[in-house]
CSV table of C-alpha atoms in Angstrom, one decimal:
chain,number,residue,atom,x,y,z
A,154,GLY,CA,129.8,54.1,122.5
A,155,ASN,CA,132.3,56.7,123.6
A,156,SER,CA,135.8,55.4,124.3
A,157,VAL,CA,139.4,55.8,123.8
A,158,THR,CA,141.9,53.1,122.7
A,159,GLN,CA,145.6,53.4,123.1
A,160,MET,CA,148.5,50.9,122.2
A,161,GLU,CA,149.3,48.5,124.8
A,162,GLY,CA,152.7,49.0,126.7
A,163,PRO,CA,155.1,48.9,128.1
A,164,VAL,CA,157.2,50.6,125.4
A,165,THR,CA,160.9,50.4,125.9
A,166,LEU,CA,163.2,52.7,123.8
A,167,SER,CA,166.7,53.8,123.9
A,168,GLU,CA,167.5,57.5,124.5
A,169,GLU,CA,167.2,59.7,121.5
A,170,ALA,CA,165.0,57.3,119.7
A,171,PHE,CA,161.6,58.3,117.9
A,172,LEU,CA,158.5,57.8,120.0
A,173,THR,CA,155.0,57.1,118.8
A,174,ILE,CA,152.0,56.0,121.0
A,175,ASN,CA,148.8,55.5,119.0
A,176,CYS,CA,145.5,56.6,120.2
A,177,THR,CA,142.0,56.5,118.5
A,178,TYR,CA,138.8,57.5,119.9
A,179,THR,CA,135.0,57.1,119.3
A,180,ALA,CA,132.6,60.0,120.0
A,181,THR,CA,129.3,61.6,118.9
A,182,GLY,CA,130.3,65.2,118.0
A,183,TYR,CA,133.7,66.7,118.2
A,184,PRO,CA,135.6,66.1,121.4
A,185,SER,CA,138.5,67.8,122.5
A,186,LEU,CA,141.4,65.5,122.8
A,187,PHE,CA,144.4,65.4,125.4
A,188,TRP,CA,147.5,63.7,126.4
A,189,TYR,CA,148.3,63.4,130.0
A,190,VAL,CA,151.4,62.2,131.6
A,191,GLN,CA,151.8,60.4,135.1
A,192,TYR,CA,155.2,60.1,136.8
A,193,PRO,CA,155.3,57.4,139.6
A,194,GLY,CA,153.7,58.5,142.8
A,195,GLU,CA,152.2,61.6,141.1
A,196,GLY,CA,148.9,62.8,139.7
A,197,LEU,CA,148.3,63.5,136.1
A,198,GLN,CA,149.9,66.5,134.3
A,199,LEU,CA,148.4,67.8,131.1
A,200,LEU,CA,151.0,67.3,128.3
A,201,LEU,CA,149.2,68.8,125.4
A,202,LYS,CA,145.6,69.2,123.8
A,203,ALA,CA,143.8,69.9,120.6
A,204,THR,CA,140.2,71.1,120.3
A,205,LYS,CA,139.3,70.8,116.7
A,206,ALA,CA,140.3,68.8,113.6
A,207,ASP,CA,143.7,69.4,112.2
A,208,ASP,CA,144.9,71.1,115.4
A,209,LYS,CA,148.4,70.2,116.5
A,210,GLY,CA,149.0,70.2,120.2
A,211,SER,CA,152.7,70.3,121.4
A,212,ASN,CA,154.7,70.6,124.4
A,213,LYS,CA,158.1,69.7,125.6
A,214,GLY,CA,159.0,68.2,122.3
A,215,PHE,CA,155.8,66.1,122.1
A,216,GLU,CA,153.3,66.6,119.3
A,217,ALA,CA,149.9,65.1,118.5
A,218,THR,CA,147.6,66.0,115.6
A,219,TYR,CA,143.7,65.8,115.8
A,220,ARG,CA,142.7,63.8,112.8
A,221,LYS,CA,139.1,63.5,112.5
A,222,GLU,CA,139.1,61.3,109.4
A,223,THR,CA,141.0,58.5,111.1
A,224,THR,CA,139.6,59.5,114.7
A,225,SER,CA,143.1,59.4,115.9
A,226,PHE,CA,145.4,61.6,118.2
A,227,HIS,CA,148.8,59.8,118.1
A,228,LEU,CA,151.6,61.1,120.3
A,229,GLU,CA,155.1,61.6,118.9
A,230,LYS,CA,158.5,62.8,120.0
A,231,GLY,CA,161.5,62.9,117.7
A,232,SER,CA,164.0,62.1,120.4
A,233,VAL,CA,163.0,60.9,123.8
A,234,GLN,CA,165.1,61.3,127.1
A,235,VAL,CA,165.4,59.0,130.0
A,236,SER,CA,163.4,61.7,132.0
A,237,ASP,CA,160.5,61.0,129.7
A,238,SER,CA,160.0,57.7,131.3
A,239,ALA,CA,156.2,57.8,132.6
A,240,VAL,CA,152.8,56.5,131.8
A,241,TYR,CA,150.9,58.4,129.0
A,242,PHE,CA,147.2,58.8,128.9
A,243,CYS,CA,145.1,59.7,125.9
A,244,ALA,CA,141.7,61.3,126.9
A,245,ARG,CA,138.7,62.7,125.0
A,246,GLY,CA,136.4,65.5,126.5
A,247,ASP,CA,132.8,65.6,127.0
A,248,THR,CA,130.9,67.0,124.0
A,249,GLY,CA,127.9,67.3,126.3
A,250,GLY,CA,129.2,70.4,127.8
A,251,GLY,CA,130.7,69.1,131.0
A,252,ASN,CA,134.4,68.4,132.1
A,253,LYS,CA,134.1,64.7,132.1
A,254,LEU,CA,137.3,63.1,130.6
A,255,THR,CA,137.3,59.5,129.0
A,256,PHE,CA,140.7,58.1,129.3
A,257,GLY,CA,142.7,55.3,127.4
A,258,THR,CA,144.2,52.5,129.4
A,259,GLY,CA,147.6,54.2,129.6
A,260,THR,CA,151.0,53.3,127.9
A,261,GLN,CA,154.0,53.0,130.1
A,262,LEU,CA,157.1,54.3,128.3
A,263,LYS,CA,160.6,53.4,129.7
A,264,VAL,CA,163.7,55.0,128.1
A,265,GLU,CA,167.1,53.6,128.6
A,266,LEU,CA,170.5,55.0,128.1
B,108,LYS,CA,149.5,80.0,142.4
B,109,ALA,CA,149.2,76.8,144.4
B,110,GLY,CA,148.0,73.6,142.5
B,111,VAL,CA,145.2,71.3,143.4
B,112,THR,CA,145.7,69.8,146.9
B,113,GLN,CA,144.3,66.6,148.2
B,114,THR,CA,144.1,65.3,151.7
B,115,PRO,CA,144.8,63.0,153.2
B,116,ARG,CA,147.4,61.6,150.7
B,117,TYR,CA,147.3,58.0,152.2
B,118,LEU,CA,144.7,56.3,154.0
B,119,ILE,CA,144.0,52.9,155.2
B,120,LYS,CA,140.4,51.7,156.2
B,121,THR,CA,138.8,48.5,157.1
B,122,ARG,CA,135.9,47.0,155.1
B,123,GLY,CA,132.4,48.4,156.2
B,124,GLN,CA,133.9,51.8,157.3
B,125,GLN,CA,133.3,55.0,155.5
B,126,VAL,CA,135.8,57.6,154.3
B,127,THR,CA,135.9,61.2,153.4
B,128,LEU,CA,138.4,62.7,150.9
B,129,SER,CA,139.0,66.3,150.4
B,130,CYS,CA,140.1,68.4,147.4
B,131,SER,CA,141.0,72.0,147.3
B,132,PRO,CA,141.1,73.3,143.6
B,133,ILE,CA,143.3,75.9,142.2
B,134,SER,CA,142.3,79.3,143.5
B,135,GLY,CA,139.6,80.8,141.0
B,136,HIS,CA,138.7,77.3,139.6
B,137,ARG,CA,134.8,76.5,139.8
B,138,SER,CA,134.8,73.2,138.5
B,139,VAL,CA,135.9,70.0,140.3
B,140,SER,CA,135.9,66.4,139.1
B,141,TRP,CA,136.8,63.1,140.8
B,142,TYR,CA,138.3,59.9,139.3
B,143,GLN,CA,139.1,56.6,140.6
B,144,GLN,CA,142.4,54.9,139.3
B,145,THR,CA,143.0,51.2,139.7
B,146,PRO,CA,145.4,48.8,137.9
B,147,GLY,CA,142.5,46.7,136.5
B,148,GLN,CA,140.0,49.4,135.5
B,149,GLY,CA,142.3,52.5,134.9
B,150,LEU,CA,140.9,55.8,135.2
B,151,GLN,CA,137.2,56.1,135.7
B,152,PHE,CA,135.2,59.2,136.1
B,153,LEU,CA,133.2,59.4,139.4
B,154,PHE,CA,131.5,62.8,139.3
B,155,GLU,CA,131.7,66.4,138.5
B,156,TYR,CA,130.8,69.5,140.4
B,157,PHE,CA,130.1,73.0,139.3
B,158,SER,CA,128.8,75.8,141.4
B,159,GLU,CA,128.0,73.5,144.1
B,160,THR,CA,125.9,71.2,141.9
B,161,GLN,CA,126.6,67.7,140.7
B,162,ARG,CA,126.7,68.1,136.9
B,163,ASN,CA,127.5,64.7,135.8
B,164,LYS,CA,127.9,61.3,137.4
B,165,GLY,CA,129.9,58.2,136.5
B,166,ASN,CA,128.8,54.5,136.8
B,167,PHE,CA,129.5,54.0,140.4
B,168,PRO,CA,127.2,52.6,143.1
B,169,GLY,CA,125.3,55.0,145.3
B,170,ARG,CA,127.9,54.2,148.1
B,171,PHE,CA,130.0,57.1,146.4
B,172,SER,CA,128.9,60.6,147.0
B,173,GLY,CA,130.2,63.9,146.8
B,174,ARG,CA,129.6,67.5,147.5
B,175,GLN,CA,131.2,70.9,146.6
B,176,PHE,CA,131.2,74.0,148.9
B,177,SER,CA,130.7,77.7,148.2
B,178,ASN,CA,134.4,78.1,148.1
B,179,SER,CA,134.7,75.5,145.4
B,180,ARG,CA,136.4,73.0,147.7
B,181,SER,CA,135.1,69.6,147.3
B,182,GLU,CA,134.8,66.4,149.3
B,183,MET,CA,133.9,62.7,148.2
B,184,ASN,CA,132.5,60.0,150.6
B,185,VAL,CA,132.6,56.4,150.2
B,186,SER,CA,130.3,54.4,152.8
B,187,THR,CA,130.5,50.7,153.6
B,188,LEU,CA,133.9,50.4,152.1
B,189,GLU,CA,134.7,47.3,150.0
B,190,LEU,CA,138.1,45.6,149.3
B,191,GLY,CA,137.5,46.7,145.6
B,192,ASP,CA,137.4,50.4,146.5
B,193,SER,CA,141.2,50.3,147.1
B,194,ALA,CA,142.4,52.9,144.6
B,195,LEU,CA,144.1,56.2,143.9
B,196,TYR,CA,141.5,58.8,144.0
B,197,LEU,CA,142.3,61.8,141.9
B,198,CYS,CA,140.7,65.2,142.0
B,199,ALA,CA,140.9,67.7,139.0
B,200,SER,CA,139.9,71.3,138.9
B,201,SER,CA,139.2,73.7,136.0
B,202,LEU,CA,138.3,77.3,135.6
B,203,GLU,CA,134.7,76.6,134.2
B,204,GLN,CA,132.8,74.0,132.8
B,205,GLY,CA,133.3,72.7,129.2
B,206,GLN,CA,135.6,70.4,127.5
B,207,GLY,CA,137.8,73.2,126.2
B,208,TYR,CA,138.9,74.3,129.7
B,209,GLU,CA,142.1,72.6,130.9
B,210,GLN,CA,141.9,70.3,133.9
B,211,TYR,CA,144.6,70.3,136.6
B,212,PHE,CA,144.9,67.2,138.6
B,213,GLY,CA,146.1,66.7,142.3
B,214,PRO,CA,148.5,64.3,143.5
B,215,GLY,CA,145.7,61.9,144.7
B,216,THR,CA,144.6,60.1,147.9
B,217,ARG,CA,145.8,56.5,147.9
B,218,LEU,CA,143.1,54.5,149.7
B,219,THR,CA,143.7,51.1,150.9
B,220,VAL,CA,140.7,48.9,152.3
B,221,THR,CA,141.7,45.9,154.4
């Protein structure tokens, strides 16, 4: 079926550490891929996206590359800050032409001083 | 430009009652989608509206319904509430229909069913 799998959390890192959150997907066709972030008590914010193979999405120091051969879209950041503490969701778009997003389970990130 | 707004932000209802949640999309956006977020099931797609028509529906019982008005504002309704309907309900809007269009989420309505 069409699904998104992301690494289990919580992930705890020290400030300035390197971050990787793994995400893989299954889909028929070529879906757009997204990373969303959710801060406590808030809705989701789009962090970055990629719409085709080998595209790299980037924003606020975060990056993810659309890898068709491994069906992956791993999120990376070279140096995390305490303010990056949040829940991160990987999502895939709807290849059928609609706006439906299929989300992973979310990965909680906690960054400590 | 104002973001997606949802009302009310918090709601407490009793089992068996019905509830209506409202979503106002970003000005100019024509597509509205709804999601349910729970600790156990995560984020699940409820339905999607575009030009006042339901374009897609998730795997939820018929107690969950929605509509979209000519100004793109949307409402969702849950009838005969169950304890398991307690969740954060999120609305998202996008300019047009299609996976390439970015979706912007509102802050959600936190529904508690007692």
